[in-house]
mmCIF file of C-alpha atoms in Angstrom:
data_model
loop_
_atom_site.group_PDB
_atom_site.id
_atom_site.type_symbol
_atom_site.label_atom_id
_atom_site.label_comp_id
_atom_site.label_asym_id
_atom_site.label_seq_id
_atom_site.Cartn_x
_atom_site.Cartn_y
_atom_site.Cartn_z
ATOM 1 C CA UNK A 1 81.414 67.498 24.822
ATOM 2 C CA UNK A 2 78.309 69.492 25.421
ATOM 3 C CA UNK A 3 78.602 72.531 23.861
ATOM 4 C CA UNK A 4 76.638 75.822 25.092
ATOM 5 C CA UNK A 5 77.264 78.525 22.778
ATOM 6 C CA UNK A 6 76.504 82.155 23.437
ATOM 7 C CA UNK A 7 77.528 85.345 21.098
ATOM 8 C CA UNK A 8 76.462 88.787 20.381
ATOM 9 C CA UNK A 9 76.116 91.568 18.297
ATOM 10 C CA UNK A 10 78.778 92.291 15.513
ATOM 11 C CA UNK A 11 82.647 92.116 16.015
ATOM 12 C CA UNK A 12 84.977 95.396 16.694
ATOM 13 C CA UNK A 13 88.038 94.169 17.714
ATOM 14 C CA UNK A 14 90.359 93.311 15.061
ATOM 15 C CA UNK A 15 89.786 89.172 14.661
ATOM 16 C CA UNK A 16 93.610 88.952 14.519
ATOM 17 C CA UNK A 17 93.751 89.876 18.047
ATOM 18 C CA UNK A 18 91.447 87.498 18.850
ATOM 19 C CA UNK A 19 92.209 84.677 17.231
ATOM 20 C CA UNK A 20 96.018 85.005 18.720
ATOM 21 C CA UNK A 21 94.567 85.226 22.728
ATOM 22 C CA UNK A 22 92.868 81.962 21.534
ATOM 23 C CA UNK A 23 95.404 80.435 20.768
ATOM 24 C CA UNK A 24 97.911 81.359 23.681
ATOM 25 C CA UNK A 25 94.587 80.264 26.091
ATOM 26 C CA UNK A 26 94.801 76.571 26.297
ATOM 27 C CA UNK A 27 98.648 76.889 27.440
ATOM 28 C CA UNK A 28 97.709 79.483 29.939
ATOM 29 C CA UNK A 29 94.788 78.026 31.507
ATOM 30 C CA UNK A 30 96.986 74.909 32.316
ATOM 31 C CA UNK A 31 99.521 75.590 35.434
ATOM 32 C CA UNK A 32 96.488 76.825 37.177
ATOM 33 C CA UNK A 33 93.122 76.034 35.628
ATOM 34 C CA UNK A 34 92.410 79.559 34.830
ATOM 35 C CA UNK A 35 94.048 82.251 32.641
ATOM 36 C CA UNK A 36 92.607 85.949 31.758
ATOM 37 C CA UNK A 37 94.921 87.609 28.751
ATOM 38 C CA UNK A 38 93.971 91.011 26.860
ATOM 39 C CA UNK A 39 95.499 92.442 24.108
ATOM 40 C CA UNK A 40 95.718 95.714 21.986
ATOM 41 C CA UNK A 41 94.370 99.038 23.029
ATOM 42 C CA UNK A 42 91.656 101.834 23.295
ATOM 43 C CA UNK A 43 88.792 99.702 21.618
ATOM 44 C CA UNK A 44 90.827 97.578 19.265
ATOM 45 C CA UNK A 45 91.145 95.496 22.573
ATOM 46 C CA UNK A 46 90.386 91.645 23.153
ATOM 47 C CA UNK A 47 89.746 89.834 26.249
ATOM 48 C CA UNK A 48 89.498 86.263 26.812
ATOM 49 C CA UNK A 49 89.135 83.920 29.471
ATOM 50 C CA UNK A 50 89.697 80.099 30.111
ATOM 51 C CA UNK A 51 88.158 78.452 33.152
ATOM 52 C CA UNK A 52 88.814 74.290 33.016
ATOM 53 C CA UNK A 53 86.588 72.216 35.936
ATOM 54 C CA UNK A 54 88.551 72.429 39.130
ATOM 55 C CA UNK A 55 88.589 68.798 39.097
ATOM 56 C CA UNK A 56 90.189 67.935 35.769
ATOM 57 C CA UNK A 57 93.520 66.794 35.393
ATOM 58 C CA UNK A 58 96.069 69.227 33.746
ATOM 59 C CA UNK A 59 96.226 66.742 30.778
ATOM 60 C CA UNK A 60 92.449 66.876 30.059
ATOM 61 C CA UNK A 61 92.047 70.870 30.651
ATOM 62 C CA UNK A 62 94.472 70.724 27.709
ATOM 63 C CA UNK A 63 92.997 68.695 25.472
ATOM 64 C CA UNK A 64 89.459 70.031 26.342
ATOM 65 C CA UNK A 65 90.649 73.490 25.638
ATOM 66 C CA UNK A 66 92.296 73.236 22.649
ATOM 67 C CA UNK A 67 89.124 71.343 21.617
ATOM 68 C CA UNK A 68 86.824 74.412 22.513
ATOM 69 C CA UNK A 69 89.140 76.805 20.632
ATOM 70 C CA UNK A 70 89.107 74.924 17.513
ATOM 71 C CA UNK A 71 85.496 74.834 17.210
ATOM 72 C CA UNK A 72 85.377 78.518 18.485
ATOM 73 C CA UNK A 73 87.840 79.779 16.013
ATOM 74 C CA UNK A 74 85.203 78.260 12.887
ATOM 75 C CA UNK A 75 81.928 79.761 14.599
ATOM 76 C CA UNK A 76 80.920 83.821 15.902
ATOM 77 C CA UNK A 77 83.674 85.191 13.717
ATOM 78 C CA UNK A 78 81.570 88.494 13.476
ATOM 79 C CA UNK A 79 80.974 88.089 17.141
ATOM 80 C CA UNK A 80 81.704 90.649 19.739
ATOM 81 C CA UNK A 81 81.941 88.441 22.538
ATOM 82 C CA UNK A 82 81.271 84.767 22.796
ATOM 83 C CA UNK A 83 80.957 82.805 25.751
ATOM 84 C CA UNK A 84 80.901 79.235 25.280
ATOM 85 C CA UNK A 85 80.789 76.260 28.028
ATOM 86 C CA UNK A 86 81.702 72.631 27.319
ATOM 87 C CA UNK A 87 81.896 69.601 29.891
ATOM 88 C CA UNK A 88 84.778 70.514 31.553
ATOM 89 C CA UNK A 89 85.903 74.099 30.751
ATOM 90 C CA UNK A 90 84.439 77.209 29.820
ATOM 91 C CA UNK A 91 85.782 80.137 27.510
ATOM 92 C CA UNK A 92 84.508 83.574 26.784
ATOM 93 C CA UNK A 93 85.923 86.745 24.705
ATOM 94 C CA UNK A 94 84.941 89.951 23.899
ATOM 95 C CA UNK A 95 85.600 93.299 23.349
ATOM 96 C CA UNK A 96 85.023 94.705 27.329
ATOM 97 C CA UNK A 97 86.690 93.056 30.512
ATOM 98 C CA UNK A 98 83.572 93.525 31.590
ATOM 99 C CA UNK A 99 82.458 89.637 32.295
ATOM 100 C CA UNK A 100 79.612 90.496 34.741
ATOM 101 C CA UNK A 101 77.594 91.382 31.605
ATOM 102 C CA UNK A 102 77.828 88.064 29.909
ATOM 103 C CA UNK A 103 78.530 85.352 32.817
ATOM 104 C CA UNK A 104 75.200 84.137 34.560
ATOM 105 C CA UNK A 105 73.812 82.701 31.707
ATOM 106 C CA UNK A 106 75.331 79.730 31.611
ATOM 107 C CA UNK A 107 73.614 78.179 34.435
ATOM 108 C CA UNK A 108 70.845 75.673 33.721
ATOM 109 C CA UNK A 109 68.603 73.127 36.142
ATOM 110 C CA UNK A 110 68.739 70.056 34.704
ATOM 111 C CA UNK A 111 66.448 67.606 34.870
ATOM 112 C CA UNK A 112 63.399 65.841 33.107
ATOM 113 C CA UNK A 113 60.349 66.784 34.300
ATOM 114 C CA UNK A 114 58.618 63.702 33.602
ATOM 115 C CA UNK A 115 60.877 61.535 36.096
ATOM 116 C CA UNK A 116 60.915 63.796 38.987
ATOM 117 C CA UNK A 117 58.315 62.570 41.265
ATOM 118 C CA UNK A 118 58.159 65.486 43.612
ATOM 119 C CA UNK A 119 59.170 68.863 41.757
ATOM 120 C CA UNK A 120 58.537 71.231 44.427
ATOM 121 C CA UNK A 121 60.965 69.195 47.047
ATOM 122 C CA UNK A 122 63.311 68.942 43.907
ATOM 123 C CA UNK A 123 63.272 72.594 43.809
ATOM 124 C CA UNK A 124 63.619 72.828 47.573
ATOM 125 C CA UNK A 125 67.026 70.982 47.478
ATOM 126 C CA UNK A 126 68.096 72.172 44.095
ATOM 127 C CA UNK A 127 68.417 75.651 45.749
ATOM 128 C CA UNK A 128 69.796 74.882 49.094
ATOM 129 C CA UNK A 129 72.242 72.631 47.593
ATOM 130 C CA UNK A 130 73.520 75.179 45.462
ATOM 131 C CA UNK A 131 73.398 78.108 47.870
ATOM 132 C CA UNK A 132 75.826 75.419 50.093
ATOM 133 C CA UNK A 133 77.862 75.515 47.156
ATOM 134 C CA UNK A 134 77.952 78.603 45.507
ATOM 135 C CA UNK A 135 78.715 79.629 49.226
ATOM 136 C CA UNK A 136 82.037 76.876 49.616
ATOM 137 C CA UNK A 137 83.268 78.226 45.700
ATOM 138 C CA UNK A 138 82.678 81.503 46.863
ATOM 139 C CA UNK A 139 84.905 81.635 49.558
ATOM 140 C CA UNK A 140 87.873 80.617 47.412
ATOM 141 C CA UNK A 141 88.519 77.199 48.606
ATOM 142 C CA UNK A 142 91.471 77.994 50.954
ATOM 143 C CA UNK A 143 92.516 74.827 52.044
ATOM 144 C CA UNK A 144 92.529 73.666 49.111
ATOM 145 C CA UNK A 145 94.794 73.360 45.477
ATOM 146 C CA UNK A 146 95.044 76.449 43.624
ATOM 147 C CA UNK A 147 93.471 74.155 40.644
ATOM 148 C CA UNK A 148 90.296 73.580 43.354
ATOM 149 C CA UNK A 149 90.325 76.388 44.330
ATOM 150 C CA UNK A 150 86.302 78.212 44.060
ATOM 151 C CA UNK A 151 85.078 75.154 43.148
ATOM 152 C CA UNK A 152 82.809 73.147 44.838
ATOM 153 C CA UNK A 153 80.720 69.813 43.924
ATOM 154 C CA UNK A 154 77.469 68.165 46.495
ATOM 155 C CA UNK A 155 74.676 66.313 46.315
ATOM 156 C CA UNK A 156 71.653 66.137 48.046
ATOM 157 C CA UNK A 157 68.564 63.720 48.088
ATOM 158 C CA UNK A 158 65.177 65.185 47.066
ATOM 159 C CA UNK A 159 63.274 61.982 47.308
ATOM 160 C CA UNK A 160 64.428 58.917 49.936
ATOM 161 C CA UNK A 161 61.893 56.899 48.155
ATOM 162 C CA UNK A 162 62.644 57.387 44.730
ATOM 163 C CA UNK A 163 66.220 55.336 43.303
ATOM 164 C CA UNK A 164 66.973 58.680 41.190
ATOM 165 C CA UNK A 165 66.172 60.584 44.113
ATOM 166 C CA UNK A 166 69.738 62.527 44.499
ATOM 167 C CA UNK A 167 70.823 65.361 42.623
ATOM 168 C CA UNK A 168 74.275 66.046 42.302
ATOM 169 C CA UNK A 169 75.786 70.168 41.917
ATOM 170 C CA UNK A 170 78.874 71.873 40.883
ATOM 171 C CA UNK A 171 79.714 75.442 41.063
ATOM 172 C CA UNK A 172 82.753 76.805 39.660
ATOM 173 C CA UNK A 173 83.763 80.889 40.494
ATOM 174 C CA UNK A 174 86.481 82.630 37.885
ATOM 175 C CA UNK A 175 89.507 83.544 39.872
ATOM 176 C CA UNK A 176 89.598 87.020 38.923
ATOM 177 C CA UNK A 177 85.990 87.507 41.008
ATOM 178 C CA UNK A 178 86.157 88.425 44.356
ATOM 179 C CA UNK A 179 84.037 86.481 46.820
ATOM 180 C CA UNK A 180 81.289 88.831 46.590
ATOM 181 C CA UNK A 181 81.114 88.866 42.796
ATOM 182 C CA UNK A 182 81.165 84.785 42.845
ATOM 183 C CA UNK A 183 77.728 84.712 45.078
#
């Protein structure tokens, strides 16, 4: 599991509260690959989320969440809100339901410089290939699963004469963002 690990600033919700939405996540997230639970009040509040990979099997998003929380629960304990993203699901918390703040970050280009023959046609399909996607998560998927659902995966080739010349994308929109929010 790749683990991408973001926190800040020190902790005001209670850590009790906390620690129990972590707990009730994994189970949560399951049915539909995506759960958002609060609890408390005023500013003793938590929020967490769960997002697992639109294409994992129930039995995996399990495992894979109850994985993350485990290591979560040891790590940020003074954190106000932690966002952390592993190979096939993503959780956050904090002391705000306000997500748009924190969510953005965890986006990364991939690739080693040194191997990419042409970078600037690299770039060039990197960005349409993702705009095709982010656009197809976006729109919610509506054919689709309610597990698929904003999720999208592509690939494109950057270089026809290069063997490593395809990249491959996946975008993945929380459920509780409207289309707009998700682009």
């Amino acid at each position: 599991m790749a683990d991408v690990v973001h926190h800040h600033q020190a902790q005001r919700v209670p850590r009790q509260y906390i620690m129990a939405l972590l707990d009730a996540l994994p189970h949560a997230v399951v049915p539909m690959g995506f759960a958002s639970l609060s609890r408390g009040a005023g500013r003793d509040r938590a929020f967490v989320r769960g997002l697992c990979r639109g294409d994992s099997a129930q039995s995996m998003c399990l495992v894979d969440l109850q994985d993350a929380v485990r290591k979560l629960s040891g790590m940020c304990a003074s954190s106000r809100s932690v966002e952390a993203c592993y190979d096939k699901c993503y959780i956050s918390y904090a002391d705000t339901n306000d997500q748009s703040i924190y969510e953005g970050r965890i986006g990364q280009i991939i690739y080693d410089a040194g191997k990419v023959v042409d970078p600037i046609s690299y770039d060039r399909a990197y960005y349409a290939l993702m705009s095709r996607l982010v656009a197809r998560a976006a729109s919610g998927g509506r054919n689709r699963s309610a597990r698929m659902s904003m999720f999208a995966m592509g690939e494109a080739v950057y270089s026809r004469d290069d063997p490593t010349g395809t990249m491959y994308g996946l975008v993945q929109c929380m459920r509780d963002c409207s289309d707009a929010e998700s682009q």
